[in-house]
Short mmCIF file of C-alpha atoms and ligand atoms in Angstrom, two decimals:
data_model
loop_
_atom_site.label_atom_id
_atom_site.label_comp_id
_atom_site.label_asym_id
_atom_site.label_seq_id
_atom_site.Cartn_x
_atom_site.Cartn_y
_atom_site.Cartn_z
CA MET A 1 0.09 -0.08 -0.63
CA SER A 2 1.76 3.13 -1.15
CA ILE A 3 0.77 7.23 -0.71
CA ALA A 4 -0.71 9.29 -3.32
CA LEU A 5 -0.54 12.76 -4.86
CA LEU A 6 -3.62 13.99 -6.08
CA TYR A 7 -3.22 17.12 -7.99
CA GLU A 8 -4.41 18.88 -9.73
CA ARG A 9 -1.62 21.04 -11.86
CA SER A 10 1.86 19.58 -11.79
CA GLU A 11 3.62 23.27 -10.15
CA ALA A 12 6.13 24.08 -7.68
CA ASP A 13 4.76 22.64 -4.91
CA GLU A 14 3.48 19.39 -6.53
CA LEU A 15 7.51 19.41 -7.54
CA GLY A 16 8.47 19.93 -5.00
CA ILE A 17 6.47 17.65 -2.45
CA LYS A 18 7.79 15.04 -5.32
CA GLN A 19 11.43 16.39 -5.44
CA THR A 20 10.83 15.69 -1.86
CA ALA A 21 9.42 12.39 -1.23
CA ASP A 22 12.90 11.29 -3.50
CA GLN A 23 15.39 12.42 -0.90
CA LEU A 24 13.28 10.88 1.74
CA GLY A 25 13.51 7.36 -0.18
CA ILE A 26 8.97 7.33 -0.54
CA LYS A 27 7.47 6.14 -3.51
CA LEU A 28 4.73 8.64 -4.71
CA LYS A 29 2.02 7.86 -7.19
CA PHE A 30 -0.10 10.32 -8.70
CA ILE A 31 -3.54 10.89 -9.38
CA PRO A 32 -4.79 13.41 -11.99
CA PHE A 33 -8.19 15.20 -10.23
CA ARG A 34 -9.19 17.49 -13.49
CA LYS A 35 -9.64 15.75 -16.88
CA ILE A 36 -10.07 12.20 -15.44
CA SER A 37 -13.28 10.58 -15.59
CA LEU A 38 -15.08 9.03 -12.08
CA CYS A 39 -17.12 6.08 -12.53
CA PHE A 40 -18.88 3.80 -9.95
CA TYR A 41 -21.49 1.40 -10.06
CA LYS A 42 -23.30 -1.23 -8.07
CA ASP A 43 -20.03 -3.60 -6.91
CA GLY A 44 -17.34 -1.18 -8.52
CA TYR A 45 -15.56 1.87 -9.71
CA SER A 46 -13.06 3.21 -12.67
CA PHE A 47 -10.69 5.96 -12.55
CA LYS A 48 -9.52 6.95 -15.69
CA THR A 49 -8.62 10.30 -17.85
CA LYS A 50 -8.44 9.97 -21.92
CA GLY A 51 -4.99 7.45 -22.14
CA LYS A 52 -4.53 6.14 -18.94
CA ASP A 53 -7.10 4.21 -16.86
CA TYR A 54 -6.13 5.06 -12.90
CA THR A 55 -8.14 2.24 -11.18
CA SER A 56 -5.52 0.26 -10.14
CA VAL A 57 -3.24 2.97 -8.52
CA VAL A 58 -6.28 4.37 -7.00
CA LYS A 59 -7.13 0.40 -5.19
CA ASP A 60 -3.57 0.17 -4.47
CA VAL A 61 -3.24 3.71 -2.54
CA ALA A 62 -2.94 3.34 1.67
CA VAL A 63 -3.09 7.71 1.73
CA VAL A 64 -3.73 10.64 -0.28
CA LEU A 65 -2.12 13.88 -0.41
CA ASN A 66 -4.85 15.96 -2.36
CA ARG A 67 -3.45 18.55 -3.41
CA ALA A 68 -6.71 20.11 -5.83
CA GLN A 69 -6.10 24.02 -5.39
CA SER A 70 -10.12 24.65 -6.04
CA LYS A 71 -11.52 24.43 -2.48
CA ASN A 72 -14.29 22.34 -4.02
CA ARG A 73 -12.53 20.09 -6.22
CA ARG A 74 -10.54 19.34 -2.96
CA LEU A 75 -13.86 18.95 -1.26
CA PHE A 76 -14.80 16.17 -3.14
CA ALA A 77 -11.14 14.81 -4.01
CA SER A 78 -11.16 14.35 0.09
CA HIS A 79 -15.03 12.43 0.19
CA ILE A 80 -14.13 10.58 -2.64
CA MET A 81 -11.35 9.02 -1.33
CA GLU A 82 -12.38 8.01 1.72
CA THR A 83 -15.31 6.67 0.43
CA PHE A 84 -12.90 4.62 -1.78
CA GLY A 85 -11.44 3.57 2.01
CA LYS A 86 -8.74 5.62 1.66
CA LYS A 87 -7.47 8.36 4.46
CA THR A 88 -6.74 11.50 3.49
CA ILE A 89 -4.77 14.81 3.91
CA ASN A 90 -6.57 16.25 4.92
CA PRO A 91 -9.93 14.95 5.68
CA SER A 92 -13.39 16.03 4.49
CA SER A 93 -13.73 17.59 7.99
CA ILE A 94 -11.42 19.71 8.13
CA GLU A 95 -11.97 20.86 4.61
CA PHE A 96 -15.33 21.62 5.06
CA GLU A 97 -14.34 23.34 8.17
CA CYS A 98 -11.49 25.46 6.10
CA TYR A 99 -13.62 26.49 3.55
CA SER A 100 -15.86 28.78 5.50
CA LYS A 101 -14.47 31.65 7.10
CA LEU A 102 -17.51 31.65 9.39
CA ARG A 103 -17.00 27.83 9.92
CA THR A 104 -13.68 28.52 11.43
CA LEU A 105 -14.00 31.78 13.02
CA LEU A 106 -16.47 29.70 14.63
CA HIS A 107 -14.43 26.78 16.33
CA PHE A 108 -11.94 29.12 17.14
CA TRP A 109 -14.50 30.98 18.85
CA ALA A 110 -15.99 28.14 20.56
CA TRP A 111 -11.97 27.27 22.46
CA GLY A 112 -11.35 30.18 23.20
CA ILE A 113 -9.14 31.52 20.37
CA PRO A 114 -8.88 35.02 20.49
CA ILE A 115 -10.38 36.42 16.71
CA PRO A 116 -11.50 39.58 15.38
CA LYS A 117 -15.10 40.45 15.69
CA THR A 118 -16.73 38.91 13.47
CA VAL A 119 -20.82 39.92 12.64
CA TYR A 120 -22.47 37.18 10.50
CA VAL A 121 -25.47 38.79 9.02
CA PRO A 122 -28.07 35.66 6.42
CA CYS A 123 -29.11 37.68 4.41
CA ASP A 124 -28.04 38.55 0.93
CA PRO A 125 -27.82 42.97 0.36
CA VAL A 126 -30.51 42.51 -2.47
CA ASP A 127 -33.58 39.66 -2.85
CA THR A 128 -35.90 39.34 -6.23
CA THR A 129 -40.05 38.86 -5.86
CA ARG A 130 -41.11 36.39 -7.53
CA ASP A 131 -43.32 38.70 -10.28
CA GLY A 132 -39.51 40.26 -10.02
CA ARG A 133 -38.73 43.38 -8.31
CA GLU A 134 -35.64 43.72 -6.11
CA ILE A 135 -35.46 44.75 -2.28
CA HIS A 136 -32.65 46.60 -1.33
CA ASN A 137 -31.42 44.55 1.82
CA GLU A 138 -28.25 46.94 2.57
CA PRO A 139 -29.09 49.37 4.52
CA ASP A 140 -30.60 47.24 6.78
CA ILE A 141 -28.07 44.98 6.84
CA ALA A 142 -25.65 48.03 7.14
CA GLU A 143 -27.50 49.09 9.79
CA LEU A 144 -26.89 45.38 11.76
CA LEU A 145 -22.71 45.58 11.05
CA GLN A 146 -23.04 49.73 12.61
CA ASP A 147 -24.41 48.83 16.22
CA GLU A 148 -21.41 45.78 16.61
CA ILE A 149 -18.64 47.25 15.10
CA ALA A 150 -18.24 51.14 15.14
CA LEU A 151 -18.24 52.40 11.13
CA GLU A 152 -15.38 55.12 11.68
CA GLU A 153 -12.90 52.05 12.60
CA GLY A 154 -13.55 51.10 9.85
CA ILE A 155 -15.19 47.70 8.89
CA VAL A 156 -13.88 45.17 6.58
CA VAL A 157 -16.39 42.43 4.81
CA LYS A 158 -15.32 39.62 2.75
CA PRO A 159 -16.58 36.46 1.07
CA ASP A 160 -17.16 33.69 3.06
CA ALA A 161 -14.42 31.17 1.20
CA GLY A 162 -12.20 33.66 -0.71
CA THR A 163 -8.74 33.59 -1.35
CA HIS A 164 -5.38 35.66 -2.39
CA GLY A 165 -7.55 38.98 -0.64
CA LYS A 166 -10.24 38.88 -3.14
CA GLY A 167 -13.39 40.22 -2.77
CA ILE A 168 -11.75 41.77 0.76
CA VAL A 169 -13.32 45.32 1.90
CA LEU A 170 -12.52 48.13 3.85
CA ALA A 171 -15.52 51.45 4.84
CA LYS A 172 -14.90 53.78 6.97
CA ASN A 173 -18.13 55.36 6.44
CA HIS A 174 -21.10 54.90 5.84
CA ASP A 175 -21.33 54.89 1.18
CA GLU A 176 -18.47 52.97 0.87
CA LEU A 177 -19.92 50.58 3.39
CA ILE A 178 -23.60 50.33 1.23
CA ALA A 179 -21.19 49.81 -1.81
CA ASN A 180 -19.34 47.02 -0.15
CA ILE A 181 -22.30 45.71 1.32
CA GLN A 182 -23.52 45.57 -2.49
CA THR A 183 -20.56 43.34 -3.59
CA ALA A 184 -20.86 40.96 -1.18
CA LYS A 185 -24.25 39.09 -3.66
CA PRO A 186 -24.07 35.83 -3.59
CA SER A 187 -21.55 33.84 -5.41
CA ILE A 188 -19.72 30.43 -5.63
CA THR A 189 -17.13 32.19 -2.64
CA ASN A 190 -19.68 33.73 -0.83
CA PRO A 191 -22.75 30.93 -1.42
CA VAL A 192 -25.47 33.50 1.49
CA GLY A 193 -25.15 36.32 3.70
CA VAL A 194 -23.03 38.81 4.66
CA LEU A 195 -19.99 38.44 6.41
CA ALA A 196 -17.63 41.60 8.32
CA GLN A 197 -15.11 42.22 10.88
CA GLU A 198 -13.91 44.77 12.81
CA LEU A 199 -10.32 45.95 10.76
CA VAL A 200 -7.24 44.72 12.96
CA GLN A 201 -5.07 47.52 14.00
CA LYS A 202 -2.35 46.08 12.43
CA TRP A 203 0.34 47.87 11.14
CA PHE A 204 1.80 46.60 8.18
CA TYR A 205 1.76 42.55 8.22
CA ASP A 206 0.20 39.84 9.24
CA LEU A 207 1.51 36.08 9.64
CA ARG A 208 0.91 32.36 7.97
CA ILE A 209 1.71 30.04 11.00
CA ILE A 210 2.16 26.62 10.45
CA VAL A 211 0.35 23.99 12.46
CA TYR A 212 0.59 19.90 11.54
CA LYS A 213 0.49 16.71 13.22
CA GLU A 214 1.21 12.59 12.32
CA LYS A 215 -0.11 10.19 13.96
CA GLY A 216 0.69 8.85 17.20
CA ARG A 217 2.43 12.36 17.46
CA ASN A 218 1.62 15.87 19.46
CA PRO A 219 0.21 18.65 17.08
CA VAL A 220 3.42 21.15 16.46
CA CYS A 221 3.90 24.40 15.83
CA HIS A 222 6.46 25.81 12.95
CA PRO A 223 8.32 28.03 15.17
CA ALA A 224 9.21 30.24 12.59
CA ALA A 225 6.48 31.70 10.89
CA LEU A 226 5.94 33.59 7.47
CA ALA A 227 4.83 37.10 8.11
CA ARG A 228 4.04 39.37 5.08
CA GLY A 229 4.42 42.53 4.71
CA GLY A 230 3.52 46.39 3.18
CA PHE A 231 2.05 49.38 3.27
CA LYS A 232 -0.11 49.55 -0.31
CA ASP A 233 -3.06 48.48 0.86
CA PHE A 234 -4.68 46.87 4.26
CA ARG A 235 -4.76 43.40 2.99
CA THR A 236 -0.97 42.43 3.62
CA ASN A 237 -0.86 38.65 2.34
CA THR A 238 1.37 37.64 -0.56
CA TYR A 239 -1.18 37.37 -3.93
CA LEU A 240 -1.09 40.91 -3.59
CA GLY A 241 2.34 41.79 -4.55
CA ASN A 242 3.63 42.33 -0.35
CA LEU A 243 7.33 41.39 0.49
CA VAL A 244 7.80 38.16 3.11
CA PHE A 245 9.61 38.10 5.91
CA ASP A 246 10.53 34.71 9.03
CA ALA A 247 9.45 35.90 12.59
CA ALA A 248 9.81 33.97 15.21
CA LEU A 249 7.07 33.48 17.60
CA PRO A 250 6.49 33.42 21.29
CA THR A 251 5.26 30.31 22.92
CA TYR A 252 1.95 31.60 23.42
CA VAL A 253 1.20 32.44 20.15
CA LYS A 254 2.88 29.27 18.92
CA GLU A 255 0.02 27.69 22.06
CA LEU A 256 -2.71 29.63 20.86
CA SER A 257 -1.66 27.90 16.97
CA VAL A 258 -1.37 24.48 18.49
CA LYS A 259 -5.28 25.31 19.93
CA CYS A 260 -6.21 26.16 16.76
CA GLY A 261 -5.35 23.04 14.74
CA LYS A 262 -7.10 21.35 17.68
CA ALA A 263 -9.84 22.76 17.15
CA LEU A 264 -10.69 22.11 13.53
CA SER A 265 -8.88 18.80 13.50
CA LYS A 266 -11.60 16.76 16.01
CA ASP A 267 -9.56 13.68 16.23
CA HIS A 268 -7.72 13.29 13.11
CA ASP A 269 -4.26 11.50 13.25
CA ALA A 270 -2.65 13.56 10.51
CA TYR A 271 -3.12 16.64 9.15
CA ILE A 272 -1.51 20.19 8.72
CA PHE A 273 -3.07 23.74 8.84
CA ALA A 274 -1.32 26.74 7.69
CA LEU A 275 -3.37 30.24 10.07
CA ASP A 276 -3.94 33.24 9.38
CA ALA A 277 -3.22 35.44 12.32
CA MET A 278 -3.07 39.17 13.04
CA ILE A 279 -1.98 41.69 15.50
CA ASN A 280 -3.58 43.97 17.30
CA VAL A 281 -0.55 46.45 17.11
CA GLY A 282 -2.52 49.85 17.40
CA ALA A 283 -0.33 52.77 18.22
CA ASN A 284 2.61 50.80 19.51
CA LYS A 285 4.62 50.93 17.36
CA SER A 286 8.48 50.71 17.50
CA ILE A 287 9.52 52.97 14.79
CA ASP A 288 7.52 56.02 12.41
CA ASP A 289 6.27 54.19 9.03
CA THR A 290 7.51 56.76 7.06
CA THR A 291 11.38 55.04 7.66
CA LEU A 292 9.51 52.22 7.53
CA LYS A 293 8.21 52.64 4.09
CA GLN A 294 11.88 53.73 3.41
CA GLU A 295 13.22 50.18 4.56
CA LEU A 296 10.82 48.32 2.90
CA LYS A 297 11.53 49.93 -0.42
CA ASN A 298 14.65 49.52 -0.24
CA ALA A 299 13.86 45.59 0.66
CA ALA A 300 11.54 45.48 -2.45
CA VAL A 301 14.97 45.86 -4.18
CA ALA A 302 16.18 42.86 -2.41
CA PHE A 303 13.47 41.15 -3.02
CA GLU A 304 14.40 41.65 -7.13
CA PRO A 305 16.17 39.25 -8.59
CA VAL A 306 13.59 36.34 -6.34
CA LYS A 307 11.04 37.48 -8.27
CA LYS A 308 12.91 37.36 -11.42
CA VAL A 309 13.97 33.24 -10.87
CA LYS A 310 10.34 33.32 -9.75
CA LYS A 311 9.49 34.13 -12.85
CA ASP A 312 12.10 32.18 -15.50
CA GLU A 313 10.18 29.04 -16.78
CA LEU A 314 13.50 27.09 -16.28
CA LYS A 315 11.01 25.88 -13.71
CA LEU A 316 9.21 23.74 -16.14
CA LYS A 317 11.97 22.49 -17.57
CA ASP A 318 14.81 21.72 -15.12
CA PHE A 319 13.04 21.75 -11.24
CA PRO A 320 15.71 21.09 -9.65
CA LYS A 321 18.02 23.25 -11.07
CA TRP A 322 15.41 26.20 -10.67
CA ASN A 323 15.22 25.43 -7.52
CA SER A 324 19.17 26.41 -6.14
CA GLN A 325 18.61 28.87 -8.30
CA LEU A 326 15.46 29.96 -6.28
CA GLU A 327 17.38 28.53 -2.81
CA SER A 328 20.25 31.44 -3.54
CA ALA A 329 18.46 34.43 -4.76
CA PHE A 330 16.67 33.38 -1.68
CA LYS A 331 19.73 32.96 0.80
CA GLU A 332 21.02 36.16 -0.18
CA TYR A 333 17.96 38.10 -0.08
CA LYS A 334 17.32 36.86 3.56
CA ASN A 335 20.68 38.19 3.93
CA SER A 336 20.54 41.69 3.06
CA GLU A 337 20.73 44.54 4.93
CA PRO A 338 16.44 45.70 4.88
CA TYR A 339 15.83 42.61 5.32
CA VAL A 340 17.52 41.68 8.56
CA LYS A 341 16.58 44.99 9.59
CA ILE A 342 12.43 44.30 9.22
CA LYS A 343 12.87 41.49 10.11
CA SER A 344 13.18 41.87 14.14
CA ILE A 345 11.12 45.50 13.57
CA ILE A 346 8.26 42.65 13.59
CA GLU A 347 9.71 39.98 16.46
CA GLU A 348 10.35 42.74 18.27
CA SER A 349 6.34 43.72 17.72
CA ILE A 350 4.70 40.08 18.28
CA GLU A 351 6.55 40.06 20.91
CA LYS A 352 5.17 44.00 22.61
CA ASN A 353 2.03 42.54 21.24
CA LYS A 354 1.36 38.86 21.83
CA GLY A 355 -1.57 39.51 24.22
CA ASN A 356 -2.92 40.87 20.81
CA VAL A 357 -3.11 38.58 18.62
CA VAL A 358 -5.88 37.47 16.36
CA PHE A 359 -6.30 34.28 13.91
CA HIS A 360 -8.62 34.91 11.40
CA GLU A 361 -8.27 32.13 8.79
CA ALA A 362 -7.47 28.51 8.50
CA ASN A 363 -5.63 27.31 5.06
CA SER A 364 -5.84 23.54 4.22
CA CYS A 365 -3.97 23.32 0.77
CA PRO A 366 -1.31 26.72 1.20
CA GLU A 367 0.82 27.45 -1.17
CA PHE A 368 4.45 26.25 0.43
CA TRP A 369 7.40 25.81 -1.96
CA GLU A 370 8.20 29.64 -2.98
CA HIS A 371 7.96 31.47 0.27
CA THR A 372 7.14 29.50 3.73
CA ARG A 373 9.49 27.10 2.79
CA LEU A 374 12.25 29.13 1.54
CA THR A 375 11.67 32.22 4.20
CA ALA A 376 10.00 30.12 7.40
CA GLY A 377 12.19 27.52 6.21
CA ILE A 378 9.59 24.78 5.75
CA ASN A 379 8.78 22.23 3.63
CA ILE A 380 5.42 21.78 3.93
CA ALA A 381 6.27 18.40 2.25
CA VAL A 382 7.90 16.72 4.62
CA PRO A 383 5.45 16.98 7.44
CA LEU A 384 2.64 15.86 4.42
CA LEU A 385 4.73 13.09 3.97
CA LYS A 386 5.67 12.50 7.32
CA GLY A 387 1.65 12.59 8.38
CA ALA A 388 1.34 9.88 5.17
CA GLN A 389 3.57 7.38 6.26
CA SER A 390 2.70 7.34 9.76
CA LEU A 391 -1.04 6.90 9.06
CA VAL A 392 -0.17 4.31 6.08
CA GLU A 393 2.11 2.08 9.00
CA SER A 394 -1.31 2.19 11.18
N1 LIG B 1 -10.75 41.95 9.98
C1 LIG B 1 -9.35 42.47 9.26
N2 LIG B 1 -9.26 43.82 9.40
C2 LIG B 1 -7.54 43.94 9.15
N3 LIG B 1 -7.23 43.42 8.24
C3 LIG B 1 -7.74 42.41 8.12
C4 LIG B 1 -8.81 41.45 7.95
N4 LIG B 1 -9.41 40.90 7.74
C5 LIG B 1 -8.66 41.05 6.27
N5 LIG B 1 -7.20 41.57 6.84
C6 LIG B 1 -6.40 41.50 5.97
O1 LIG B 1 -6.36 40.49 4.14
C7 LIG B 1 -5.99 39.97 3.66
C8 LIG B 1 -6.48 39.40 3.47
O2 LIG B 1 -7.48 38.79 4.11
P1 LIG B 1 -7.42 36.92 4.62
O3 LIG B 1 -7.10 36.03 4.86
O4 LIG B 1 -8.63 36.85 5.73
O5 LIG B 1 -8.35 36.84 3.00
P2 LIG B 1 -7.98 35.79 1.58
O6 LIG B 1 -8.75 35.45 0.75
O7 LIG B 1 -8.18 34.16 2.53
O8 LIG B 1 -6.53 35.92 1.47
P3 LIG B 1 -5.54 34.13 1.52
O9 LIG B 1 -6.11 33.38 0.59
O10 LIG B 1 -4.38 34.61 0.89
O11 LIG B 1 -4.79 33.69 2.79
C9 LIG B 1 -4.77 39.51 5.33
O12 LIG B 1 -3.20 38.75 5.44
C10 LIG B 1 -4.97 40.86 6.37
O13 LIG B 1 -3.75 41.70 5.67
MG1 LIG B 2 -5.99 33.78 4.53
#
C-alpha cells in the first residue's frame, strides 16, 4: 500500500512534494484530478484519463495527499477518496471547516481562541420577488453591522470562501459600507449573507503560521511564521505583491496555534494547516511609518532577483536546477540589510504585542514551496509525507 499525490496541475508545490518524496525514499504515486472520469457502479468503480486507466493506482493507495487547488474540487476529492477507503490529508471534515471563514471562526471562538470581532448577517444584499421586483436589504444590513462594529474604526466585509484577498473590502463611512455590502452578492465564494469584521489595527504585516500533526505524535507549531508585509493596502497577503519575512513566534502564540489545529481537526490523526493571524498592534509601534516605508522600499529592491527567478521558465524545464537558483536568490535576500532590519522590527512588534494576536483563517492546502519554505524555513512536503507515512503504518 502506498501514498499518492492527488493534484490538478503540476506546479512548484507538487514538483516540490515529488522531489522531497524522492529525497525521503518514498515512492509516491500520482492521481490526476481534473480531466479524469470517475465512474462508480454496482460493486465497483473506475478512474481514468483519456489515455490512461488509474483504477489500479487508486485501489492500491492507502493515503492520499489532496493537493487539488480549487476548494470545491478538493472537498469532493477528499470525500471520494475516503469513500473508497483511503485516508486523506487533509480529511474531508477538515476541508469542510476550512472552506468557510465563518465556520473556522466559530470553531476558534468555541475554543476560546482570540479572533477579530465578527458579524454574520444571513440576509443577501438584494432579494428578487416572484414578480421580478428587487428588494434592497443593504441599509438594514449596514445598520446591523454598525450596531456591532464602530464604522469610524473600519468595517471589513469579506467573502466566506475567498482566497488571495479577493473581494475583501474596507469601509470607513456609510456610502462605502453600502457599496461594499452590494459586492457581497451570492456567489461560489460567498454562498449566502454578509460576513464582516472589525478592522484589526495590525500595522504593516500579518502572519502565516504552520501547524501539523503526525499520527501518534503531538501537534507541532513551526517556530517561525511567514510574515507578509507592506503598505500597499490594508490587505497584506503575498498575492497582492507584499514582501515576505520570517519571524520567530513567542511561546504564547505557538500554543494558541496548536489550539487552532485542535479546534479544527477533531480527533484526526494527521493534518496540516496554515493559519492566518494578525497582531493588533494599534499605536504600539517601535518606529515611524515613513522610515519603515523606506526600509520596505529597500527590501523590495533586494527581493527583485527572487522575483526574476520565480518567473523563469526553467522551473518547468529543469525543476531541480531552477530550485537551486531560487534557494540562492532567497538566501541573498534574507541576508540583505533591509530584510534583517524589517525582520527584527516585526519580531519585536510581535513580542511586545503578543497578547493582542487574533486568528482569522485556516488554509488546508497552502502554497509553500517558494515563500513559506524559503522564508519561514519549513518544507511542508516533509510533514505532509511523514503524516501520510504515519497513517500507512497504522
Ligand atoms: N479583520 C481584518 N482586519 C484587518 N485586516 C484584515 C482583516 N481581515 C483580513 N485582513 C487583511 O486582508 C488579508 C487577506 O485576508 P484573508 O486571509 O481573510 O483573505 P484570503 O482571501 O483568505 O487571502 P489568502 O488566500 O491570501 O489567505 C489579510 O492578510 C489581512 O492583511
Ligand atoms: Mg487568508
